[in-house]
């Protein structure tokens, strides 16, 4: 019995239990790979919305068809400044990158998948964690909070702007 318990415990904490699972038995994928045009430069364009996305969060580098390195963690003001810095350097081909709004970031959420809730073919190595949006919480007394969207089970929450999360930039494709 003890060996069986250890085996079950081992399976529960094994890397296999942390892999993405998608259920398309009831509904088709909400963000299928065919929806995205691969631009061949570490970006994709969502053909339905017209938004261009960096395939990797800031801090990671697109190399050999995947995201390499660790995603940088920013507080909310630093995430906005990081987008401005990317635009000032021109290192990502355009000068109009921005932190996505809550609505924009939700568009690339894959509702039929878990751990993470995103299309890993299009956005490889995305962690099941919160990502910043540019959307702030309206109302007096809410100046220090903004919305973050988790690609994990947490969903959308308003978070203190001092907390640190990754950011994936977007722009309107032309």
Coordinates of C-alpha atoms in Angstrom, one line a residue:
X1 CA 0.0 0.0 0.0
X2 CA 2.8 2.4 0.8
X3 CA 4.4 1.8 -2.6
X4 CA 1.1 2.6 -4.3
X5 CA 0.8 5.8 -2.3
X6 CA 4.3 6.9 -3.3
X7 CA 3.6 6.1 -6.9
X8 CA 0.4 8.1 -6.9
X9 CA 2.2 11.0 -5.1
X10 CA 5.0 10.8 -7.7
X11 CA 2.5 11.0 -10.6
X12 CA 0.8 14.0 -9.0
X13 CA 4.0 16.1 -8.9
X14 CA 5.6 14.8 -12.1
X15 CA 6.2 17.2 -15.0
X16 CA 3.6 15.3 -17.0
X17 CA 0.8 16.6 -14.7
X18 CA 1.9 20.2 -15.5
X19 CA 1.4 19.8 -19.3
X20 CA -1.2 21.7 -21.2
X21 CA -4.6 19.9 -21.7
X22 CA -7.1 21.0 -24.3
X23 CA -10.7 19.8 -24.6
X24 CA -12.2 20.3 -28.0
X25 CA -15.0 17.7 -27.5
X26 CA -17.7 20.3 -26.9
X27 CA -16.4 23.4 -28.6
X28 CA -13.6 24.1 -31.2
X29 CA -10.5 26.0 -30.2
X30 CA -11.2 29.7 -29.7
X31 CA -7.7 30.7 -30.9
X32 CA -6.7 28.1 -33.5
X33 CA -3.3 28.2 -35.1
X34 CA -4.9 28.9 -38.5
X35 CA -6.2 32.2 -37.2
X36 CA -2.6 33.6 -36.9
X37 CA -0.4 34.6 -39.8
X38 CA 3.2 33.8 -38.9
X39 CA 5.3 36.8 -39.9
X40 CA 8.6 34.9 -39.7
X41 CA 10.2 37.4 -37.4
X42 CA 9.0 36.4 -33.9
X43 CA 5.6 38.0 -34.5
X44 CA 2.2 36.8 -35.6
X45 CA -0.9 38.6 -36.9
X46 CA -4.3 37.7 -35.7
X47 CA -6.2 37.7 -39.0
X48 CA -9.6 38.2 -37.3
X49 CA -8.7 41.2 -35.1
X50 CA -5.8 42.7 -37.2
X51 CA -3.6 42.7 -34.1
X52 CA 0.1 41.8 -34.4
X53 CA 1.6 40.1 -31.4
X54 CA 5.1 39.4 -30.2
X55 CA 5.2 35.6 -29.8
X56 CA 7.4 35.9 -26.7
X57 CA 6.9 38.0 -23.6
X58 CA 9.5 40.8 -23.1
X59 CA 12.7 39.4 -21.8
X60 CA 12.5 36.2 -23.9
X61 CA 14.1 36.0 -27.4
X62 CA 12.5 34.4 -30.4
X63 CA 15.1 31.8 -31.7
X64 CA 14.8 28.6 -33.7
X65 CA 11.0 28.6 -33.6
X66 CA 10.6 29.1 -29.9
X67 CA 10.9 31.6 -27.0
X68 CA 14.3 31.3 -25.2
X69 CA 15.2 32.7 -21.8
X70 CA 13.1 34.0 -19.0
X71 CA 10.2 36.4 -19.3
X72 CA 11.0 39.7 -17.5
X73 CA 8.7 40.7 -14.6
X74 CA 7.5 44.3 -14.5
X75 CA 5.4 46.4 -12.2
X76 CA 2.6 48.1 -14.1
X77 CA 4.4 51.5 -14.7
X78 CA 7.6 49.7 -15.7
X79 CA 5.6 47.6 -18.2
X80 CA 4.3 50.7 -19.9
X81 CA 7.8 52.2 -19.9
X82 CA 9.2 48.9 -21.4
X83 CA 6.8 49.3 -24.3
X84 CA 8.0 52.9 -24.9
X85 CA 11.6 51.7 -24.7
X86 CA 11.0 49.0 -27.3
X87 CA 9.5 51.7 -29.6
X88 CA 12.4 54.1 -29.0
X89 CA 15.0 51.5 -30.0
X90 CA 13.1 50.2 -33.0
X91 CA 14.5 46.7 -32.3
X92 CA 11.2 45.0 -33.1
X93 CA 10.7 46.7 -36.5
X94 CA 7.9 49.1 -35.5
X95 CA 7.5 52.0 -33.1
X96 CA 3.9 51.5 -32.0
X97 CA 4.0 48.5 -29.7
X98 CA 1.9 48.8 -26.6
X99 CA 0.8 46.8 -23.6
X100 CA -2.5 45.2 -24.7
X101 CA -5.8 46.2 -23.2
X102 CA -7.7 43.6 -21.2
X103 CA -10.0 43.0 -24.2
X104 CA -7.0 42.5 -26.6
X105 CA -5.2 40.1 -24.3
X106 CA -8.3 38.1 -23.7
X107 CA -8.6 37.6 -27.5
X108 CA -5.5 35.3 -27.5
X109 CA -6.7 33.3 -24.5
X110 CA -7.5 29.7 -25.5
X111 CA -10.7 28.9 -23.5
X112 CA -10.6 25.2 -24.4
X113 CA -7.1 24.7 -22.8
X114 CA -5.6 24.7 -19.3
X115 CA -2.1 25.1 -18.0
X116 CA -1.7 27.5 -19.8
X117 CA -4.9 28.9 -21.5
X118 CA -3.1 29.9 -24.7
X119 CA -2.2 28.4 -28.0
X120 CA 1.3 27.1 -27.3
X121 CA 2.0 26.6 -31.1
X122 CA 1.5 30.3 -31.7
X123 CA 2.8 31.5 -28.3
X124 CA 5.3 28.9 -27.1
X125 CA 6.7 28.7 -23.6
X126 CA 3.9 30.9 -22.2
X127 CA 3.6 30.4 -18.5
X128 CA 0.3 29.9 -16.7
X129 CA 0.6 33.1 -14.8
X130 CA -0.7 36.7 -14.8
X131 CA 0.3 39.1 -17.6
X132 CA -0.3 42.8 -17.3
X133 CA -2.8 44.7 -19.4
X134 CA -3.0 48.4 -20.0
X135 CA -6.6 48.5 -18.6
X136 CA -6.9 50.3 -15.3
X137 CA -9.7 49.8 -12.8
X138 CA -12.0 52.9 -13.0
X139 CA -13.2 54.8 -9.9
X140 CA -11.9 56.8 -7.1
X141 CA -9.5 54.9 -4.9
X142 CA -8.5 52.6 -7.7
X143 CA -5.5 54.6 -9.0
X144 CA -3.1 51.9 -7.7
X145 CA -4.7 48.9 -9.4
X146 CA -4.9 47.6 -13.0
X147 CA -6.2 44.5 -14.6
X148 CA -4.0 41.4 -15.1
X149 CA -5.1 38.3 -17.0
X150 CA -3.8 34.9 -16.0
X151 CA -3.2 32.2 -18.6
X152 CA -3.6 29.9 -15.6
X153 CA -6.8 29.1 -13.6
X154 CA -7.1 32.6 -12.0
X155 CA -8.7 34.4 -14.9
X156 CA -8.9 38.2 -14.7
X157 CA -8.2 40.1 -11.5
X158 CA -7.4 43.7 -10.6
X159 CA -3.9 43.7 -9.1
X160 CA -1.9 46.3 -7.3
X161 CA 0.3 48.1 -9.9
X162 CA 3.4 47.4 -7.7
X163 CA 3.1 43.7 -8.3
X164 CA 5.4 42.2 -11.0
X165 CA 4.2 40.2 -14.0
X166 CA 5.3 39.5 -17.6
X167 CA 4.1 41.5 -20.5
X168 CA 3.4 40.6 -24.1
X169 CA 3.3 43.5 -26.5
X170 CA 0.8 44.1 -29.4
X171 CA 0.2 46.6 -32.1
X172 CA -2.4 47.2 -34.8
X173 CA -1.1 45.6 -38.0
X174 CA -1.2 47.8 -41.1

